[in-house]
PDB file of C-alpha atoms in Angstrom:
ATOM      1  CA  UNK A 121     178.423   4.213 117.357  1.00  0.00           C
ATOM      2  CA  UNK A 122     180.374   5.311 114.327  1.00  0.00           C
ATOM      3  CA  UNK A 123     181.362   4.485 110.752  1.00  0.00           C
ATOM      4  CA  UNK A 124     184.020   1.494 111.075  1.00  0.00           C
ATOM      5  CA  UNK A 125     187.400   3.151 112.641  1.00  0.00           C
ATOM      6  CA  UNK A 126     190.291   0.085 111.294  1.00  0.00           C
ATOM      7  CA  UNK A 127     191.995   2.065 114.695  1.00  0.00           C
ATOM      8  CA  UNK A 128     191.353   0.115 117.776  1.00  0.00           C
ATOM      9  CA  UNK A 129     188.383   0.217 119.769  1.00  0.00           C
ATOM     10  CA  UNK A 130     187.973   2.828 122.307  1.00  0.00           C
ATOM     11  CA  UNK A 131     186.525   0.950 125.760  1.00  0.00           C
ATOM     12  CA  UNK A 132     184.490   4.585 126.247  1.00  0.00           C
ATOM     13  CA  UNK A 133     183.524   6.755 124.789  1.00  0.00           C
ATOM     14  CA  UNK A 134     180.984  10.259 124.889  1.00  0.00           C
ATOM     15  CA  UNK A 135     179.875  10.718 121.068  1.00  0.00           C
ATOM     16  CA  UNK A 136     177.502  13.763 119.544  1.00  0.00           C
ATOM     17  CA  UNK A 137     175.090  11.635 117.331  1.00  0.00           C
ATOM     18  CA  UNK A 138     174.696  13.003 113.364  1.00  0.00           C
ATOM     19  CA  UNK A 139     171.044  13.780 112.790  1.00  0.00           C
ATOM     20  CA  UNK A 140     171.577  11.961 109.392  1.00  0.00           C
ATOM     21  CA  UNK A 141     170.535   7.750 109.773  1.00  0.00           C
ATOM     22  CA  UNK A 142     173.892   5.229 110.033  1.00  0.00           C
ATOM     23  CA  UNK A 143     174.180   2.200 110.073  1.00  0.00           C
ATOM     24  CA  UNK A 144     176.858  -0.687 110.878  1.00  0.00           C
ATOM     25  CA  UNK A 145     177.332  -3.766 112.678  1.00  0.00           C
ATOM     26  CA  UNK A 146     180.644  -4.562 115.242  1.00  0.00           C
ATOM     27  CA  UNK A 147     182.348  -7.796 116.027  1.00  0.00           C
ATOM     28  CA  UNK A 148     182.190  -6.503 119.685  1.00  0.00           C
ATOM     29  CA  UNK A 149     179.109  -5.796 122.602  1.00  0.00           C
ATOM     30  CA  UNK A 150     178.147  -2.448 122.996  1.00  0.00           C
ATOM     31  CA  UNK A 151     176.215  -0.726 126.200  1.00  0.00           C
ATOM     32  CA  UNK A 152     174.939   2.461 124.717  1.00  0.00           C
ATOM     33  CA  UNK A 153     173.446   5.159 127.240  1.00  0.00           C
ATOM     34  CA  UNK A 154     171.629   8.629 126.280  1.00  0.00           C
ATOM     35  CA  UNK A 155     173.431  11.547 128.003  1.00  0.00           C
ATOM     36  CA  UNK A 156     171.417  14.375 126.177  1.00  0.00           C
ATOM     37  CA  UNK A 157     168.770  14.848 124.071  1.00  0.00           C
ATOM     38  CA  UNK A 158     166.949  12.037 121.630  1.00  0.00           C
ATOM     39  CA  UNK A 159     168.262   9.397 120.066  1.00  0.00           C
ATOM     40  CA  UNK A 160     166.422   7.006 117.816  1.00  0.00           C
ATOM     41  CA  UNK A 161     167.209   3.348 117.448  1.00  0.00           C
ATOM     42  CA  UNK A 162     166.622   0.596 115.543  1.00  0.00           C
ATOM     43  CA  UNK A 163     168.647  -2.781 116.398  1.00  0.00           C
ATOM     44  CA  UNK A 164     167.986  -6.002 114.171  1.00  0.00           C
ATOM     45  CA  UNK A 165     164.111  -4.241 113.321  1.00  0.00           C
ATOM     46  CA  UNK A 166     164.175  -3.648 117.689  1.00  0.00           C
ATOM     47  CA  UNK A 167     163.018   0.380 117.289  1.00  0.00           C
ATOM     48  CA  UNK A 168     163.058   2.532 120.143  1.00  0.00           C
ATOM     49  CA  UNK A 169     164.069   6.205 121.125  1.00  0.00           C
ATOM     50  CA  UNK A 170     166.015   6.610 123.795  1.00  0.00           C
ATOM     51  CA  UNK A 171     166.309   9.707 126.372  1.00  0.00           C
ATOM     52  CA  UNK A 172     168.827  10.417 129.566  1.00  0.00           C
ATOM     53  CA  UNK A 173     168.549   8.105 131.645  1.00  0.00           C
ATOM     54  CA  UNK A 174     167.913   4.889 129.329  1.00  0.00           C
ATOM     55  CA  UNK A 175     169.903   3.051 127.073  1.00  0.00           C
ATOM     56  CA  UNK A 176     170.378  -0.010 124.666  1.00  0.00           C
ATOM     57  CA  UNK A 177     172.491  -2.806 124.522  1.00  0.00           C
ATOM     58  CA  UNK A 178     173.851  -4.626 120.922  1.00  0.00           C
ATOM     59  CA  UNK A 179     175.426  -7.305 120.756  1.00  0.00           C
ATOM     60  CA  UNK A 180     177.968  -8.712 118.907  1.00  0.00           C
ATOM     61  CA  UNK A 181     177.480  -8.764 114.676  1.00  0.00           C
ATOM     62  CA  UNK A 182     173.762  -6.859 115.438  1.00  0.00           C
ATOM     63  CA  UNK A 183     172.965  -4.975 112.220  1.00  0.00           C
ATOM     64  CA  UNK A 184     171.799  -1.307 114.035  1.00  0.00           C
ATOM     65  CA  UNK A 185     171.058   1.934 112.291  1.00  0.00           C
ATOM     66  CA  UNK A 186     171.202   5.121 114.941  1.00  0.00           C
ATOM     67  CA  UNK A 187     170.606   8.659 114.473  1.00  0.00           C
ATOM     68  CA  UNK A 188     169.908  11.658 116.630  1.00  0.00           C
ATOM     69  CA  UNK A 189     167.278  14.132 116.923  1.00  0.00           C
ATOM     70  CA  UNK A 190     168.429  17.728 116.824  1.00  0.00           C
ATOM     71  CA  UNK A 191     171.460  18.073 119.352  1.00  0.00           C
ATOM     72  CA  UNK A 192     171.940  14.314 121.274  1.00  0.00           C
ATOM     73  CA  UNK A 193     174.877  12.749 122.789  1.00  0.00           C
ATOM     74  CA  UNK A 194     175.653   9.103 124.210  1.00  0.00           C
ATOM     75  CA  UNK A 195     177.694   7.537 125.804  1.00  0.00           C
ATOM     76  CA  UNK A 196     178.916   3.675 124.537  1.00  0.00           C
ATOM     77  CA  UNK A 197     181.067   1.098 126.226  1.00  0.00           C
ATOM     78  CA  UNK A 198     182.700  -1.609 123.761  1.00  0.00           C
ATOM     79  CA  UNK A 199     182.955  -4.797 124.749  1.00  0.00           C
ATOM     80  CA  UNK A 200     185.941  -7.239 123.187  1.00  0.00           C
ATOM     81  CA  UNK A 201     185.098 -10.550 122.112  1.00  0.00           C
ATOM     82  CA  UNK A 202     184.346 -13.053 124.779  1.00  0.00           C
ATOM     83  CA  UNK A 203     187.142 -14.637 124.400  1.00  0.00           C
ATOM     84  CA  UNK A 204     189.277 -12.796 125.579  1.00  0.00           C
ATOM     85  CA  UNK A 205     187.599 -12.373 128.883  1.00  0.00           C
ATOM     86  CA  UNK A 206     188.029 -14.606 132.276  1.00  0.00           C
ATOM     87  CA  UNK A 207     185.736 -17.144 133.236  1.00  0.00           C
ATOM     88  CA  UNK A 208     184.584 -14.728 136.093  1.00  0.00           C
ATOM     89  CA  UNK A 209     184.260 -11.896 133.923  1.00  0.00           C
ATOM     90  CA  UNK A 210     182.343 -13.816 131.152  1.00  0.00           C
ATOM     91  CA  UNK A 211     179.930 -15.170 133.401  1.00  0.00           C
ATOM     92  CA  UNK A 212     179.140 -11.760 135.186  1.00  0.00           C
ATOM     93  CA  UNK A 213     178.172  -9.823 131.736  1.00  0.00           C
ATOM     94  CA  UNK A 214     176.904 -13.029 130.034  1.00  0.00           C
ATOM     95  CA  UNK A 215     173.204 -11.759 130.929  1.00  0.00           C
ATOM     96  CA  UNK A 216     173.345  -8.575 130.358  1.00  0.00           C
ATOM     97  CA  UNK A 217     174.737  -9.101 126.641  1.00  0.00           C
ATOM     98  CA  UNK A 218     172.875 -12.092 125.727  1.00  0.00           C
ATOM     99  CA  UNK A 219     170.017 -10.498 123.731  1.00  0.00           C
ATOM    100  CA  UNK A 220     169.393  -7.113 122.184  1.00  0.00           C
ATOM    101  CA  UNK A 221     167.050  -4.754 124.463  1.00  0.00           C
ATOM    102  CA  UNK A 222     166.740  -1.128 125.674  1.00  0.00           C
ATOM    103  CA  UNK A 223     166.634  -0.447 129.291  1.00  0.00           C
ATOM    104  CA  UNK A 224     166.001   2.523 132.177  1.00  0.00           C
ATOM    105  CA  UNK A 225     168.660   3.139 134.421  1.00  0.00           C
ATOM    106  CA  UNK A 226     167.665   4.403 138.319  1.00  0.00           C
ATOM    107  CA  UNK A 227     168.641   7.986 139.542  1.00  0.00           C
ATOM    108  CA  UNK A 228     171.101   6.595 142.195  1.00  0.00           C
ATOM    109  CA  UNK A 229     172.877   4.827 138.873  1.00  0.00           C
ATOM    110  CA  UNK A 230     172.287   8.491 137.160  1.00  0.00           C
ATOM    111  CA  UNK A 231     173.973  10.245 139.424  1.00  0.00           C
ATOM    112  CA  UNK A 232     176.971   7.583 139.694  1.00  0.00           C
ATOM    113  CA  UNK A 233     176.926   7.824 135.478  1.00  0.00           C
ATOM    114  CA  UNK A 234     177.290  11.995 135.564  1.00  0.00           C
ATOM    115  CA  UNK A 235     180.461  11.460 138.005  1.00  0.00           C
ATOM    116  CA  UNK A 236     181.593   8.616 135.592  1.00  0.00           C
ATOM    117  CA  UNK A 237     181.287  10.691 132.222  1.00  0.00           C
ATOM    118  CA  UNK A 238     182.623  13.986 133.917  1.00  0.00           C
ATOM    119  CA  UNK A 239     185.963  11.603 133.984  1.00  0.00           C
ATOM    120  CA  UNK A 240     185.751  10.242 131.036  1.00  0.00           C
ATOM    121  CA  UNK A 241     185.811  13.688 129.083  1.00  0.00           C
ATOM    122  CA  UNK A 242     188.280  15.270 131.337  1.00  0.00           C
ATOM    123  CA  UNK A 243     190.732  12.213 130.534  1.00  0.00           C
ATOM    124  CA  UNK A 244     189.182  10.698 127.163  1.00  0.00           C
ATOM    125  CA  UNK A 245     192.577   9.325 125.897  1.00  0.00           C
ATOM    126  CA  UNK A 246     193.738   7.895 129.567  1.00  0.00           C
ATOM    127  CA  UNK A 247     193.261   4.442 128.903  1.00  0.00           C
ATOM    128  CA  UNK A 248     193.304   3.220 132.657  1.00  0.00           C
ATOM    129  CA  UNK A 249     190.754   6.154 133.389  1.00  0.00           C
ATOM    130  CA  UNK A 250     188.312   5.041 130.819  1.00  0.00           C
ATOM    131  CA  UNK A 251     188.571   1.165 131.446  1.00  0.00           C
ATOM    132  CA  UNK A 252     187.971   1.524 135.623  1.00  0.00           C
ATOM    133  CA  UNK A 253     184.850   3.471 134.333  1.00  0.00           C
ATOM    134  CA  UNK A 254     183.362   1.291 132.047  1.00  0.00           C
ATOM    135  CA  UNK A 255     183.897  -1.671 134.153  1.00  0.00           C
ATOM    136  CA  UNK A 256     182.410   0.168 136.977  1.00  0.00           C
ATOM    137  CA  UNK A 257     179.649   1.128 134.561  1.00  0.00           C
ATOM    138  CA  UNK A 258     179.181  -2.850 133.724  1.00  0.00           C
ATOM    139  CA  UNK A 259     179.575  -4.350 137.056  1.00  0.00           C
ATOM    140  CA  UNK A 260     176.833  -2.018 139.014  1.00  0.00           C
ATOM    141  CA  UNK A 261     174.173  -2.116 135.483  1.00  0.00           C
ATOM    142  CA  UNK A 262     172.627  -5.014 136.401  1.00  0.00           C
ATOM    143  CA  UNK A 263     171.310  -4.097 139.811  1.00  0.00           C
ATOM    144  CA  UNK A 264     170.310  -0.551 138.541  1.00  0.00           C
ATOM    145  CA  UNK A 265     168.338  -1.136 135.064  1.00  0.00           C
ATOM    146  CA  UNK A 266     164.617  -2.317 134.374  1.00  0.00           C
ATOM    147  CA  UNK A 267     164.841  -4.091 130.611  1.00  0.00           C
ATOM    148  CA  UNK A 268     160.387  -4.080 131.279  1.00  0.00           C
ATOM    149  CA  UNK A 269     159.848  -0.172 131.325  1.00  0.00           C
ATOM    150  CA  UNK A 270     161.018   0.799 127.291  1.00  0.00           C
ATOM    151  CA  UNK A 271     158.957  -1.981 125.784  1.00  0.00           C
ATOM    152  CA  UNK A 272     155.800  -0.508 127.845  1.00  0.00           C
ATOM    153  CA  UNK A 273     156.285   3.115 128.042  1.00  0.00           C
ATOM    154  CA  UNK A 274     158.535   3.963 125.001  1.00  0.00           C
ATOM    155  CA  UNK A 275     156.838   4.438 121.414  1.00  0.00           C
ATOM    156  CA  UNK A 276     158.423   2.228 118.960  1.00  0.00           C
ATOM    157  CA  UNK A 277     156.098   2.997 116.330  1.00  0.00           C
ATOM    158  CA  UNK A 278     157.184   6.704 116.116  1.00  0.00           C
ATOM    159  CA  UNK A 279     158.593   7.682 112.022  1.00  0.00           C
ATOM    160  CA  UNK A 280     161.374  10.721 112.040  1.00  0.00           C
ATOM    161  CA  UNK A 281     159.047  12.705 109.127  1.00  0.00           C
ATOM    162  CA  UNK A 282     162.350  14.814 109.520  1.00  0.00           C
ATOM    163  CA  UNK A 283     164.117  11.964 107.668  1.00  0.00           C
ATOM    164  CA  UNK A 284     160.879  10.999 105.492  1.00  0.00           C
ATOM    165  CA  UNK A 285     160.961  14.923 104.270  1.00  0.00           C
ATOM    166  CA  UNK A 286     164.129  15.156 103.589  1.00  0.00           C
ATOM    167  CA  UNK A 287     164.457  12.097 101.495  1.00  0.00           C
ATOM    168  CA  UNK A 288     161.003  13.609  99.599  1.00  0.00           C
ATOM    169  CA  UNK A 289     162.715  17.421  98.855  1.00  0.00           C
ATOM    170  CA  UNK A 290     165.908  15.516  97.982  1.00  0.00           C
ATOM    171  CA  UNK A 291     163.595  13.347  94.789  1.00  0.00           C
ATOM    172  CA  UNK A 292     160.835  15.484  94.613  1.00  0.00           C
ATOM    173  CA  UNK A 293     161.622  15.513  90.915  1.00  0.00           C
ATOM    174  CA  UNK A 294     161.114  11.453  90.412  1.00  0.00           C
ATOM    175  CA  UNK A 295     159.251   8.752  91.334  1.00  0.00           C
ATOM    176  CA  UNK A 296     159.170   8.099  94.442  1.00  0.00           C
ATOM    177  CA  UNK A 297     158.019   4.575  96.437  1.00  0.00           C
ATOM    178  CA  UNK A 298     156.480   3.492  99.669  1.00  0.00           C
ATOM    179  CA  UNK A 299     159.907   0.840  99.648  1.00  0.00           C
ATOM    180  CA  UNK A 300     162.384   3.829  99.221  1.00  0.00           C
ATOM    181  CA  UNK A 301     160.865   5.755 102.594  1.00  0.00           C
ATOM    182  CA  UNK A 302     160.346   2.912 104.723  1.00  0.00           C
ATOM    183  CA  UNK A 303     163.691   2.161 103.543  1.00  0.00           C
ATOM    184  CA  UNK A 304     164.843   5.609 105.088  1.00  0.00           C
ATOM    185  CA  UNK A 305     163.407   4.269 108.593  1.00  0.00           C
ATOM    186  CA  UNK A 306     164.519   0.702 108.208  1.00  0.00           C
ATOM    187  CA  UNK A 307     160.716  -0.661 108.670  1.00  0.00           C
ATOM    188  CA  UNK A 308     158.868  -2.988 106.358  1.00  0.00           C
ATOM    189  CA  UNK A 309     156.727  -1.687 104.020  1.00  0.00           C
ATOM    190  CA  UNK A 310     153.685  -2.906 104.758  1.00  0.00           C
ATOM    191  CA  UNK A 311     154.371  -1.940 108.220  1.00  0.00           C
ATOM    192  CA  UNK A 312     155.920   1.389 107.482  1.00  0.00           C
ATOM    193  CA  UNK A 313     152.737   2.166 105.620  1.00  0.00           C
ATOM    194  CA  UNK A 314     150.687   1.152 108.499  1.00  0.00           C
ATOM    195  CA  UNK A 315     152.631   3.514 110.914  1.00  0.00           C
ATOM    196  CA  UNK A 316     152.476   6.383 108.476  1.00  0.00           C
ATOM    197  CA  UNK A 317     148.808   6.254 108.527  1.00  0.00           C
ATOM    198  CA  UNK A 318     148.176   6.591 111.903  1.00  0.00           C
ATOM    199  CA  UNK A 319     151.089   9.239 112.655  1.00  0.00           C
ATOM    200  CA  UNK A 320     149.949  11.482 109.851  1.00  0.00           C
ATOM    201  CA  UNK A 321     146.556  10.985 108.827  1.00  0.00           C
ATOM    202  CA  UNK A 322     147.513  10.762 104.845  1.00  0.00           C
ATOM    203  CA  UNK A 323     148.721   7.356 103.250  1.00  0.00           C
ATOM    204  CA  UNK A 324     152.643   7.847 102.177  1.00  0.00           C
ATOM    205  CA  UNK A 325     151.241   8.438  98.464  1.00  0.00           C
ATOM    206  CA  UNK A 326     148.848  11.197  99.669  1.00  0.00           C
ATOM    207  CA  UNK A 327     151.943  13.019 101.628  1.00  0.00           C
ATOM    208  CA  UNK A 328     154.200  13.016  98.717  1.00  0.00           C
ATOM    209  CA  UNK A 329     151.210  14.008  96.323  1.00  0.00           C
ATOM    210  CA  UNK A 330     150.614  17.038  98.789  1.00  0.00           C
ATOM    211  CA  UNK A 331     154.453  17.966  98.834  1.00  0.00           C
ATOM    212  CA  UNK A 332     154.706  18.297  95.125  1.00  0.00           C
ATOM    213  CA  UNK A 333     151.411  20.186  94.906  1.00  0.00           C
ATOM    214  CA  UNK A 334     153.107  22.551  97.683  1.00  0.00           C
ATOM    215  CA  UNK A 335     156.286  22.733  95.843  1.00  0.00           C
ATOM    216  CA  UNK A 336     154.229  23.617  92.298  1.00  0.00           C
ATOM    217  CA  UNK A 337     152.491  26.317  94.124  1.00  0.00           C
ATOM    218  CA  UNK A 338     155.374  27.652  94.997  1.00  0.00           C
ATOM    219  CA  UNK A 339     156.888  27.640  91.120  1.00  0.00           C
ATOM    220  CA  UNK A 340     153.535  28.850  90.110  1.00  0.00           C
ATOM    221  CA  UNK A 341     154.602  32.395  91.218  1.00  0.00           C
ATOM    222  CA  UNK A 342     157.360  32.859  88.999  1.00  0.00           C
ATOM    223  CA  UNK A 343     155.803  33.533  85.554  1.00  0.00           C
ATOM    224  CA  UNK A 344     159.201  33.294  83.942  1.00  0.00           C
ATOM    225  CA  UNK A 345     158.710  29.452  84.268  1.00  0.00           C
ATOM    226  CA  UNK A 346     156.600  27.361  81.670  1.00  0.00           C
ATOM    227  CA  UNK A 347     153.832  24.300  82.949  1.00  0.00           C
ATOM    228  CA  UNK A 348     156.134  21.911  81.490  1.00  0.00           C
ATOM    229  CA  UNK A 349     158.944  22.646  83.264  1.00  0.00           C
ATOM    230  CA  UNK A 350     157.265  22.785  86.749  1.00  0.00           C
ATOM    231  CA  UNK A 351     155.594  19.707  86.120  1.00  0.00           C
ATOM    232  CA  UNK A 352     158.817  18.156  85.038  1.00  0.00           C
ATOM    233  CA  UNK A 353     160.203  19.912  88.773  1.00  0.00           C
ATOM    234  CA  UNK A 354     157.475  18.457  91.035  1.00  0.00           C
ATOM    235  CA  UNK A 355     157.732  15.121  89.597  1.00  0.00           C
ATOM    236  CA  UNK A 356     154.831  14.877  87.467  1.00  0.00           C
ATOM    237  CA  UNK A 357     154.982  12.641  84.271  1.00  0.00           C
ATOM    238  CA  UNK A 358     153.881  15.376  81.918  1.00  0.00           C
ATOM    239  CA  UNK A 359     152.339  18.838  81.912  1.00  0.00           C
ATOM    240  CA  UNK A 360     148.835  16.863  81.130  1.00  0.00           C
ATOM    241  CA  UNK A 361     149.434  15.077  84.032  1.00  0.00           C
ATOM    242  CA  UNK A 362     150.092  17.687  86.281  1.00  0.00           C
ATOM    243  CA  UNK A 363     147.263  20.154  84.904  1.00  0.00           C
ATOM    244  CA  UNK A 364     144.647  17.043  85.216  1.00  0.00           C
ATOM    245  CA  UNK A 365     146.088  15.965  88.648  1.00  0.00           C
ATOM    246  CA  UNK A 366     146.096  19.571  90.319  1.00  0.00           C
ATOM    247  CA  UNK A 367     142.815  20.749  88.860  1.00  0.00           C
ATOM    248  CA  UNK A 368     141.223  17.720  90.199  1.00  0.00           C
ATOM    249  CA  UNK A 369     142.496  18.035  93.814  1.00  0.00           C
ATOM    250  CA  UNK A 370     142.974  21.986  93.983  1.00  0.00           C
ATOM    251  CA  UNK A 371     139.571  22.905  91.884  1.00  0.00           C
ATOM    252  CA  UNK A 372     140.887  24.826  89.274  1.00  0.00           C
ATOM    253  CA  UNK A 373     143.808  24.486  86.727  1.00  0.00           C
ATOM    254  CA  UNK A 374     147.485  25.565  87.556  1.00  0.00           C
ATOM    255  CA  UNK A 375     146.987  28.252  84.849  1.00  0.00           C
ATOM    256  CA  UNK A 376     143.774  30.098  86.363  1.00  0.00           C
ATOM    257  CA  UNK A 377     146.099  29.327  89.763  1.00  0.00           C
ATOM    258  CA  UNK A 378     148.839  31.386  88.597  1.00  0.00           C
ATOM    259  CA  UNK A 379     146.598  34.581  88.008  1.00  0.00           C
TER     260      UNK A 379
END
C-alpha cells in the first residue's frame, strides 16, 4: 500500500509503512499481512491495528487510509481484476475477497509466511518467484485465518494522539476544529469526539486549550517577546484574550507568570 505507481502492479511485495497517514483506493484485491511492528488501519470507516501475525483484506475500489506506528513493515499481495482469472481460480478466492475484514493467521501458517517472505526479499524482482508465493499464500489462507478474533480482541476505538499532536504543533497558531482532527484519523466527528473522551480524559477543545497554554509557558520565558505576540503564537484571538483565558485557568495573569 502506496501512492498510485502508473508502473504495473507488483503481485508481492514487503513494504516499510510511513508513520505519516495515506490514503488511496486500487482497482485490484489486496491481502495485506503485518510482518513487524504496528500498523493502523482504517478500510471504508473498518478501523483496526494490526500486529505479526494478522492481517486485512481490501477489496477492489475500497477507499483505505494506512499508516505505521514507529518502525512497521507488511507484506501485500495484489490481486488483478477478476476477470482475468479462471473459473477455478475465481471461485477459490471469491470468499476470501468478497467483503472487507481483518483476520489472525495460525503459527503453522506463520511459520510457512517467514519461509515465504525470506524468498520474496531474496528475489523481489523474480516474477515467477513472487507469483508461486503469493498464490501459495492465497490458496492455504483460508484454512489458516479466523476473520472472528480482530473484531473481539483488537481495539478499534484506539486514536494515534501521535497524529492528533502533530496536526495541533503544526496549527497551533490558528483555529483549530474538532472536524480538522477527526479528519486526521478518518472518524466522524461526533464519534471522534466520543473516542477522544474516553482515551484522554479532556474533550478535543480542552487538549488543544492545554497545548497552547503549554506552548505560552514556554514563550513566557523569553522576555525579549511581547504578550501580543505570544498570544498571536499560541493561537489566541488577542492579547485580552489570552491574558483573560490563562489567568482564569492558571490563577494568575501571564505577566505575574513571567516573573
Amino acid at each position: 500500500m502506496k501512492p498510485p505507481d502508473p508502473g504495473p502492479v507488483r503481485p508481492v511485495e514487503v513494504i516499510t509503512l510511513p508513520n505519516e497517514v495515506q490514503q488511496h483506493d486500487h482497482d485490484h484485491h489486496q491481502l495485506v499481512i503485518a510482518l513487524k511492528g504496528y500498523s493502523e488501519f482504517s478500510i471504508e470507516g473498518l478501523q483496526n491495528l494490526i500486529v505479526p501475525g494478522q492481517g486485512c483484506i481490501v477489496t477492489a475500489s475500497s477507499g483505505h487510509a494506512f499508516n505505521g506506528i514507529g518502525e512497521s513493515e507488511i507484506l501485500t499481495l495484489n490481486l488483478p481484476n477478476q476477470s482475468n482469472l479462471d473459473k477455478y481460480t475465481h471461485e477459490r478466492i471469491e470468499p476470501i475477497f468478497n467483503n472487507n475484514h481483518y483476520f489472525k493467521i495460525d503459527n503453522q501458517f506463520q511459520c510457512l509466511l517467514q519461509l515465504l517472505v525470506k524468498e520474496i526479499r531474496q528475489s523481489p524482482d523474480d516474477l515467477l518467484v513472487t507469483d508461486a508465493c503469493k498464490n501459495t499464500i492465497i490458496a492455504l489462507l483460508q484454512r489458516h485465518v479466523n476473520t472472528e478474533y480482530p473484531q473481539k480482541l483488537i481495539p478499534r476505538s484506539r486514536i494515534n494522539m501521535t497524529i492528533i499532536d502533530n496536526f495541533i504543533i503544526q496549527q497551533i497558531s490558528t483555529k483549530i476544529t474538532v472536524a480538522q482532527l477527526a479528519g486526521c484519523v478518518f472518524l466522524g466527528e461526533s464519534q471522534f469526539h466520543l473516542l477522544f473522551k474516553q482515551q484522554v480524559g479532556l474533550t478535543p477543545h480542552q487538549y488543544i486549550l492545554q497545548m497552547r497554554f503549554n506552548l505560552a509557558k514556554e514563550l513566557l520565558e523569553d522576555n525579549s517577546l511581547t504578550l501580543a505576540s505570544i498570544a498571536s503564537a499560541s493561537g489566541f484571538a488577542n492579547q485580552s484574550s489570552f491574558t483573560h483565558s490563562f489567568t482564569k485557568l492558571q490563577g494568575t495573569s501571564p505577566s505575574k507568570f513571567r516573573h
